[in-house]
Short mmCIF file of C-alpha atoms and ligand atoms in Angstrom, two decimals:
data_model
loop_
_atom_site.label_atom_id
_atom_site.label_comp_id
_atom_site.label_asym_id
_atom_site.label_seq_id
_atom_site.Cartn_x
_atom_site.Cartn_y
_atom_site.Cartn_z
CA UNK A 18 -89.57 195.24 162.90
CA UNK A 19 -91.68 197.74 165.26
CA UNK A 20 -94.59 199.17 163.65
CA UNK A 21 -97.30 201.88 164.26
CA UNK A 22 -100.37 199.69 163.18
CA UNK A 23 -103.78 201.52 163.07
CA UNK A 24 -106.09 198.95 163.69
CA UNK A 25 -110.02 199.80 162.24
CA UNK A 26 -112.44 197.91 163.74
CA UNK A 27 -110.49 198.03 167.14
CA UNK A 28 -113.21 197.55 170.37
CA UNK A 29 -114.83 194.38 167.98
CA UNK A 30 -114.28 190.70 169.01
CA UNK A 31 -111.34 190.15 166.72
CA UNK A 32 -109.90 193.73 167.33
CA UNK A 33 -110.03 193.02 171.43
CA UNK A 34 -107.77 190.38 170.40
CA UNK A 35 -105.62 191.56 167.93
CA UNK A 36 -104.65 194.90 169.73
CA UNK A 37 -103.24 193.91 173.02
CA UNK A 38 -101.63 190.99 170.84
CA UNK A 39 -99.67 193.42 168.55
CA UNK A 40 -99.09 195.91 171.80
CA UNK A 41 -97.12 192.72 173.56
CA UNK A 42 -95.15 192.57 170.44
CA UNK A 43 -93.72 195.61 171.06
CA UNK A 44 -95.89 197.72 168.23
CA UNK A 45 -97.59 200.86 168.91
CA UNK A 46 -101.18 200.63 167.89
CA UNK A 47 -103.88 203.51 167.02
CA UNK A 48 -107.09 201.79 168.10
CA UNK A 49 -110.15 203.30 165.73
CA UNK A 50 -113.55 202.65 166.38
CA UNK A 51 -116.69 205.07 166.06
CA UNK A 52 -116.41 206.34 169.50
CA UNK A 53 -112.58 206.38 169.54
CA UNK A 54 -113.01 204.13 172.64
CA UNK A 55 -109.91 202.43 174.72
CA UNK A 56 -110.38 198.76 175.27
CA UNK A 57 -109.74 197.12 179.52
CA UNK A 58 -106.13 196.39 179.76
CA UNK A 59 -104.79 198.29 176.98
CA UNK A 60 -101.61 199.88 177.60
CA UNK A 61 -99.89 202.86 177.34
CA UNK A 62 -98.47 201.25 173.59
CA UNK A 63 -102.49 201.93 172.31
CA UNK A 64 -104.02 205.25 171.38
CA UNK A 65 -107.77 205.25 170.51
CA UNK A 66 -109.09 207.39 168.08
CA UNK A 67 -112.24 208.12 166.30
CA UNK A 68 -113.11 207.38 162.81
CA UNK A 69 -116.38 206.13 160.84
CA UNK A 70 -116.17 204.06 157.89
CA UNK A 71 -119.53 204.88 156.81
CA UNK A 72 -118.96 208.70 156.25
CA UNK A 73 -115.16 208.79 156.23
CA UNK A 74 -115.14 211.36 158.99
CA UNK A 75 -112.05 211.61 161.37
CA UNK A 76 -110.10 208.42 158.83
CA UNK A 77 -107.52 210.59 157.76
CA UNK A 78 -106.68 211.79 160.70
CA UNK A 79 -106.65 208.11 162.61
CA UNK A 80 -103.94 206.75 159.96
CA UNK A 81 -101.71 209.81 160.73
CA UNK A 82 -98.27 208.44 162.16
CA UNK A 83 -99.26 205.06 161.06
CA UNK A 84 -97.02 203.06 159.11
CA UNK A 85 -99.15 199.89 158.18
CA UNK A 86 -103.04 199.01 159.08
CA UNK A 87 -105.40 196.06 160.11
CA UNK A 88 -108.80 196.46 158.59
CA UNK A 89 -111.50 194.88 160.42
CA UNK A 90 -114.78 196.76 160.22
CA UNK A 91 -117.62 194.74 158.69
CA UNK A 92 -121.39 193.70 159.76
CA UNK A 93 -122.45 190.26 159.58
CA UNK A 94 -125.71 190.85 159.16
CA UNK A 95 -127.88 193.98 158.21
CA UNK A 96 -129.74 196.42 160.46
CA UNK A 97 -131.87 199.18 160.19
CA UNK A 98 -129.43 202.53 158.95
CA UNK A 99 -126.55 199.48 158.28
CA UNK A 100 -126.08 197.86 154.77
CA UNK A 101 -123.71 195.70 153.46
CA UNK A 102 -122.80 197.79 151.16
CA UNK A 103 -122.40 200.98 153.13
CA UNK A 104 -120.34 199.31 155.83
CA UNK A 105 -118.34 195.93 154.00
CA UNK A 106 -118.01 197.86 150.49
CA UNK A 107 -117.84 201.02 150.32
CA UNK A 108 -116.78 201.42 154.08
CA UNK A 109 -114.13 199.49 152.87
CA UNK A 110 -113.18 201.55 149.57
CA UNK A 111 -112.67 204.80 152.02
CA UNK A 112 -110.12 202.55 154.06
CA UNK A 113 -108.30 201.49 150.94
CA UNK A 114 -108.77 205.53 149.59
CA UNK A 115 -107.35 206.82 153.09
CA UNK A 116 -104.62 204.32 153.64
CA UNK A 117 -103.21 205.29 149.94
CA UNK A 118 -103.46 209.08 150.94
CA UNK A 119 -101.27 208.14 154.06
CA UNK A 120 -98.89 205.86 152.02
CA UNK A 121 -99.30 203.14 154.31
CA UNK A 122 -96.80 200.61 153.63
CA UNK A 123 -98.83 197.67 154.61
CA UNK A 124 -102.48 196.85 154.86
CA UNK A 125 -103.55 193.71 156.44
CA UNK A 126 -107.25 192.95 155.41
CA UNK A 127 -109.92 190.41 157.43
CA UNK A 128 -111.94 188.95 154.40
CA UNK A 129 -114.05 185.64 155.13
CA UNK A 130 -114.00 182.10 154.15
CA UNK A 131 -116.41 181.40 151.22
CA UNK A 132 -116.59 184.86 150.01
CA UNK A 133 -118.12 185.28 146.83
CA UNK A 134 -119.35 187.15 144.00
CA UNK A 135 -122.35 186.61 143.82
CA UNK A 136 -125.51 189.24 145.07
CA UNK A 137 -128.09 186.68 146.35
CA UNK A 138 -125.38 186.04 149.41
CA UNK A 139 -125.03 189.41 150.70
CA UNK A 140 -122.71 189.16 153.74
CA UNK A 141 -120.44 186.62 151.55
CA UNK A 142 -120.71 189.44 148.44
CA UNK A 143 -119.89 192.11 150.30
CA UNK A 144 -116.95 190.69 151.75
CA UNK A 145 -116.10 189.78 148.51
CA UNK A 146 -116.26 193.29 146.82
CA UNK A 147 -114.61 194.88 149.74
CA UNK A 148 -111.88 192.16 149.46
CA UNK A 149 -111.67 193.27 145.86
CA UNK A 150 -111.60 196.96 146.80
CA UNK A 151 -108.34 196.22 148.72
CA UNK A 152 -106.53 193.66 145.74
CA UNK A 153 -107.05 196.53 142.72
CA UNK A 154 -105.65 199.28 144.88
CA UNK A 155 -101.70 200.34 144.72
CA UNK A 156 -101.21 199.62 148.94
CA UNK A 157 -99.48 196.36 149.64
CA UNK A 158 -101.55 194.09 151.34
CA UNK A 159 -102.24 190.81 152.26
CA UNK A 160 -105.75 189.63 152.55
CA UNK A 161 -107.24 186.92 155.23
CA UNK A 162 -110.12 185.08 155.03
CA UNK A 163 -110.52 182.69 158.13
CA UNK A 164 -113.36 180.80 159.01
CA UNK A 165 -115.41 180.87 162.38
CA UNK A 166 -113.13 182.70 165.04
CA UNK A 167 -113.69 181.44 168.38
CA UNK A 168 -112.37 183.26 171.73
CA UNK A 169 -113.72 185.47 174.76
CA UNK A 170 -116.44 188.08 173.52
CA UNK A 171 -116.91 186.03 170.48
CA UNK A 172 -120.29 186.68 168.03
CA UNK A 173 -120.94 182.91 166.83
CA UNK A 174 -120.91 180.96 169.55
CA UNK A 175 -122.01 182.92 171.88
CA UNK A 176 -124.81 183.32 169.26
CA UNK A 177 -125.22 179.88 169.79
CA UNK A 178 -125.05 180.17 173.58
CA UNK A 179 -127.98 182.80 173.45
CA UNK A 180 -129.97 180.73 171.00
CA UNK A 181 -129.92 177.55 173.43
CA UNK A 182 -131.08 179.68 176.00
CA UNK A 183 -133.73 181.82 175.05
CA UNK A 184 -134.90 180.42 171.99
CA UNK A 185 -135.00 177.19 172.72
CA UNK A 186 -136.87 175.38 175.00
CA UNK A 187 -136.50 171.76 174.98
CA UNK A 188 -135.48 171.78 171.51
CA UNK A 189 -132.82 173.88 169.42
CA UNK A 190 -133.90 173.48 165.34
CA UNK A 191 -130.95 172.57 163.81
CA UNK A 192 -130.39 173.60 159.95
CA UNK A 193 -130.64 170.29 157.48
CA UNK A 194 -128.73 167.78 158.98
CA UNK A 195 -126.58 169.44 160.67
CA UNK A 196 -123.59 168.46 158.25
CA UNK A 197 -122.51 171.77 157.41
CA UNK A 198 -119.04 171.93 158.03
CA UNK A 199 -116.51 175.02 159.12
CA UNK A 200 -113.14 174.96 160.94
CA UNK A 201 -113.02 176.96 163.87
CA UNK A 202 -110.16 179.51 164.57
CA UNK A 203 -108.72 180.58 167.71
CA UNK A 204 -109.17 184.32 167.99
CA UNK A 205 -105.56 184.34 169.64
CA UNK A 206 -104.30 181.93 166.59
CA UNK A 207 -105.98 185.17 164.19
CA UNK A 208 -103.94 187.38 166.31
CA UNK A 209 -100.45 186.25 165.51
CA UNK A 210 -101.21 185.76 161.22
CA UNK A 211 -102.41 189.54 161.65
CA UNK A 212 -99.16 190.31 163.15
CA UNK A 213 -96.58 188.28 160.60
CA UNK A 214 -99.36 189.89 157.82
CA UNK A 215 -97.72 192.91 158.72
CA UNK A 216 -94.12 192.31 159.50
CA UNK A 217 -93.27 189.90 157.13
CA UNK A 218 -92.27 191.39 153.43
CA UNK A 219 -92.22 188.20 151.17
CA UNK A 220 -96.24 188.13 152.03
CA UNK A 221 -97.42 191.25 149.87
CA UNK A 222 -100.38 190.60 147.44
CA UNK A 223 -100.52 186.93 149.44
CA UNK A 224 -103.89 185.60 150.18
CA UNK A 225 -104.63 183.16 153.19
CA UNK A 226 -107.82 180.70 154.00
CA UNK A 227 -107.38 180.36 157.52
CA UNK A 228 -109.01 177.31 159.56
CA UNK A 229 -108.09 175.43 163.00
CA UNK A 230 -106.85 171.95 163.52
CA UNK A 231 -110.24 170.02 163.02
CA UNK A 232 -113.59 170.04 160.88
CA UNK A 233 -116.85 170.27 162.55
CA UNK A 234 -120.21 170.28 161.69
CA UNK A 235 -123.06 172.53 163.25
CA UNK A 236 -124.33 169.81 164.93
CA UNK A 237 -121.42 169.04 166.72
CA UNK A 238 -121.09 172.96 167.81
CA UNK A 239 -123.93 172.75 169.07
CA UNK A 240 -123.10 169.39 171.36
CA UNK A 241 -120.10 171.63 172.53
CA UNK A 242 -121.71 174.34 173.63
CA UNK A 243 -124.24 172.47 175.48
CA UNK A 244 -121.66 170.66 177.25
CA UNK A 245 -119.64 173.46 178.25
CA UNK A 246 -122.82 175.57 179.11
CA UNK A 247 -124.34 172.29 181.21
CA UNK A 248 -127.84 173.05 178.95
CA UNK A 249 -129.25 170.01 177.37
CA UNK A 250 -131.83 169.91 174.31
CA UNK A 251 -132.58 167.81 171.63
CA UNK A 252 -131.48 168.76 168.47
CA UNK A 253 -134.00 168.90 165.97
CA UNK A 254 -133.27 168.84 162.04
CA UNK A 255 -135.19 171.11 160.20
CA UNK A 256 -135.02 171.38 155.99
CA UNK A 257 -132.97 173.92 155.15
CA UNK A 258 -135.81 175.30 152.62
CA UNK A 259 -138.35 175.66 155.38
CA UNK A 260 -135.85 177.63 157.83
CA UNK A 261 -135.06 179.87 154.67
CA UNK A 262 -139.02 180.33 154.27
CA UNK A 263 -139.37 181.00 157.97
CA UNK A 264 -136.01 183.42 158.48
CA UNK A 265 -137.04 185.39 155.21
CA UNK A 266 -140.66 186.54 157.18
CA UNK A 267 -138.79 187.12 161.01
CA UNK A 268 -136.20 189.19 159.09
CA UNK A 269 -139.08 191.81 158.42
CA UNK A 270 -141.06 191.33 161.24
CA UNK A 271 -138.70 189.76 163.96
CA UNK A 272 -135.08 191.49 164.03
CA UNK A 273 -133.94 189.91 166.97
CA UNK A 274 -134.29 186.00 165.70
CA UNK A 275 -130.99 184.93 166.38
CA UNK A 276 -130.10 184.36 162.23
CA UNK A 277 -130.97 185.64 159.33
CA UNK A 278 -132.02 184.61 155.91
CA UNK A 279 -128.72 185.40 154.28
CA UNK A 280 -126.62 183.64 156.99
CA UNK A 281 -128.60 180.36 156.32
CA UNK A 282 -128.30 180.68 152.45
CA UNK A 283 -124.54 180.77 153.31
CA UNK A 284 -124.62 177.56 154.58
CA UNK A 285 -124.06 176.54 151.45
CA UNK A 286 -120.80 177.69 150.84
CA UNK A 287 -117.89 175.83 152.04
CA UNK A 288 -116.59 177.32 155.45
CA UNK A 289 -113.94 175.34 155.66
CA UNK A 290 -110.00 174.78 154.39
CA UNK A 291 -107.53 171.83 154.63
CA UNK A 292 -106.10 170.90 157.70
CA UNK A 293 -102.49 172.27 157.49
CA UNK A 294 -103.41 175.65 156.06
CA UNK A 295 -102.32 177.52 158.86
CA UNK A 296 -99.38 175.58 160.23
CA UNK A 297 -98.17 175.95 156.46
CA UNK A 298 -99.16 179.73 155.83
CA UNK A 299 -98.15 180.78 159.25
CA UNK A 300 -95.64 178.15 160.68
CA UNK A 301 -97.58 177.30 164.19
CA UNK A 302 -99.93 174.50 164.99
CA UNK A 303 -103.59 176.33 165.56
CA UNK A 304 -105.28 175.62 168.91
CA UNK A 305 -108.38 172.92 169.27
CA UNK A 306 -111.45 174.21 169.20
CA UNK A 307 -111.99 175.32 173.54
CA UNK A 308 -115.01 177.05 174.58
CA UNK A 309 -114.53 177.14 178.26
CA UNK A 310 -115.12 180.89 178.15
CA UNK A 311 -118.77 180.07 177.36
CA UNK A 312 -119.24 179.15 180.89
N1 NAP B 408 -115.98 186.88 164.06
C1 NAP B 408 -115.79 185.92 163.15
O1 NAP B 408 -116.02 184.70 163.41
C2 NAP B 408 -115.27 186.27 161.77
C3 NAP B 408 -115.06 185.24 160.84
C4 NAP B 408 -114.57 185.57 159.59
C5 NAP B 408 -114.29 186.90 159.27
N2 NAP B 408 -114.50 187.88 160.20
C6 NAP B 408 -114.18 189.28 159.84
O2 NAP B 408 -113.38 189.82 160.87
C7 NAP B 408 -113.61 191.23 160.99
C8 NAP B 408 -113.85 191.61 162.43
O3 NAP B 408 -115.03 190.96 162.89
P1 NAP B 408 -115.51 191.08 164.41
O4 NAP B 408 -116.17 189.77 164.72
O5 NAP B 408 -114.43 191.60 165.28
O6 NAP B 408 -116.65 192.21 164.27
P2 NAP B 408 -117.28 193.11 165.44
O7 NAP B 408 -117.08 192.46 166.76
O8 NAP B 408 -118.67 193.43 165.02
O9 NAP B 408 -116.42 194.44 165.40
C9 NAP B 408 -116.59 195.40 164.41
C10 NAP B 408 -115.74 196.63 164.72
O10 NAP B 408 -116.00 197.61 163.72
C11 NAP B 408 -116.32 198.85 164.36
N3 NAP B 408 -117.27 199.55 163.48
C12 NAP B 408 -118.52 199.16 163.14
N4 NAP B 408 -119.06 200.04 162.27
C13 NAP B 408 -118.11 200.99 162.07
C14 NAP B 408 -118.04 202.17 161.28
N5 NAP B 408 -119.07 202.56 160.53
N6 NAP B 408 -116.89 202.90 161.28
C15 NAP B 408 -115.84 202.53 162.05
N7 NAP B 408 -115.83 201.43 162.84
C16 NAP B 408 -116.96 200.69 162.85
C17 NAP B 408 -116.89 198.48 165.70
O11 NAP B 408 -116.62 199.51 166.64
P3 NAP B 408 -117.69 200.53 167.21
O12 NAP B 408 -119.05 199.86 167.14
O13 NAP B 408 -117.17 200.77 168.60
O14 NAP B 408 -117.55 201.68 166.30
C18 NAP B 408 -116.00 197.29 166.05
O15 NAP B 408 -114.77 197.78 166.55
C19 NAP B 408 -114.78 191.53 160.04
O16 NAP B 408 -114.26 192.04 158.83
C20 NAP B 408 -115.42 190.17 159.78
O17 NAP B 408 -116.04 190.11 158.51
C21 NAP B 408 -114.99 187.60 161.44
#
């Protein structure tokens, strides 16, 4: 089946990914970011066009001609002018409003592992009320919810990367013990549920935790990164109440500290799925976990 797939959220890490990935499968893909920029490489299958979430300007219009959409605009963390809720809820209500107006007949939706309804974690409840914005509206969709995404141009472990680097001399605090655990995704693995999400009927009103192959722990990120990146430090635990304490003062008077209160209360929330939850939902073996790129 060859689709028109508007894909919101298109110039982000996953969207880099997920374009030129449906493209090669022979779909033609409206692109929409703010800017309505085209991404390196993309072909002559891709047409960029401009939409904001926020405000619903120029939506409409980007879903005209489309026959499904991939919805992938959310913030991690908050910013000055960028909330949660404008951005991961209600940004996401306009989607759902705009892709009923244009009778879309399939809307593929990036949730997150461990989402939640609950207000004190706000990424993980925001994801969760856009998620629900999506499964009480009339469109058919099917809803993902992976766990860390690794691949070129990548938020987390570069993150992690940058955090070695310039935060860290010596030593890189590491959260607790180090135990929490997540299952890291291959971006290009993300690429191909996205496109059976949308060509495949029998998956309407499905819902898919999405890991890799293996389980691993911060800690053991963080020994993969330094090896790949040739930096060495010594890991040093830190109680997970005393980062909160410190992360919830640098959030008001340090923006740039590489994480933020809310991402460490998340930490408590599993990040992780069993083993054979993609092979099973999506009938191929997930890659390892490679960060070569990070070189
Ligand atoms: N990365 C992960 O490890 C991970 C894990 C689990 C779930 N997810 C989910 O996957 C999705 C994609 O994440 P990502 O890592 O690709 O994020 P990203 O790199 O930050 O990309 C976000 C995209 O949204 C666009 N955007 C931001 N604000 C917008 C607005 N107001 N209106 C329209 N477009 C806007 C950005 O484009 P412009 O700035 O050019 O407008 C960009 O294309 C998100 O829903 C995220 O929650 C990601």
């Amino acid at each position: 089946m060859t689709l028109t797939v508007a894909v919101i959220g298109a110039t982000g890490f996953v969207g880099s990914h997920v374009v030129p990935h449906l493209a090669s499968a022979g779909h033609r893909v409206i692109a929409v970011s703010r800017a309505g920029r085209r991404g390196i490489g993309w072909g002559e299958r891709v047409e960029a066009r401009a939409a904001d979430v926020t405000t619903g300007t120029g939506l409409d219009e980007a879903l005209v001609g489309a026959d499904a959409a991939v919805h992938l605009v959310a913030i991690p963390r908050e910013s000055k002018g960028s909330s949660f809720e404008a951005v991961n809820v209600r940004g996401t209500r306009r989607v759902v409003a705009a892709a009923e107006r244009a009778e879309i007949q399939r809307l593929v939706h990036l949730s997150a592992m461990g989402v939640i309804d609950d207000p004190k974690l706000g990424y993980l409840d925001s994801k969760w009320r856009g998620e629900q914005a999506v499964r009480e509206s009339s469109l058919n969709w099917v809803v993902l919810r992976p766990s860390l995404l690794f691949g070129e141009g990548d938020g987390f472990f570069n993150l992690v990367k940058a955090t070695l680097r310039s935060w860290s001399p010596g030593i890189v605090a590491i959260p607790g013990k180090g135990d929490a655990r997540f299952q890291p995704l291959s971006v290009e693995d993300l690429a191909i549920a996205v496109e059976k999400s949308l060509t495949d009927v029998d998956r309407a009103g499905s819902v898919y935790e999405l890991g890799g192959p293996d389980w691993v722990t911060y800690g053991q990120i963080v020994d993969e990164v330094m090896k790949v990146t040739r930096m060495r430090r010594l890991k040093l635990p830190m109680p997970i109440p005393l980062i909160s304490a410190l992360t919830s003062v640098t959030d008001r008077i340090l923006p740039v500290f590489p994480v933020s209160h809310d991402q460490i209360s998340s930490l408590q929330r599993p990040n992780y799925t069993d083993l054979g939850a993609f092979e099973r939902g999506f009938g191929v073996k997930p890659r390892t976990l490679d960060l070569a790129y990070l070189r």
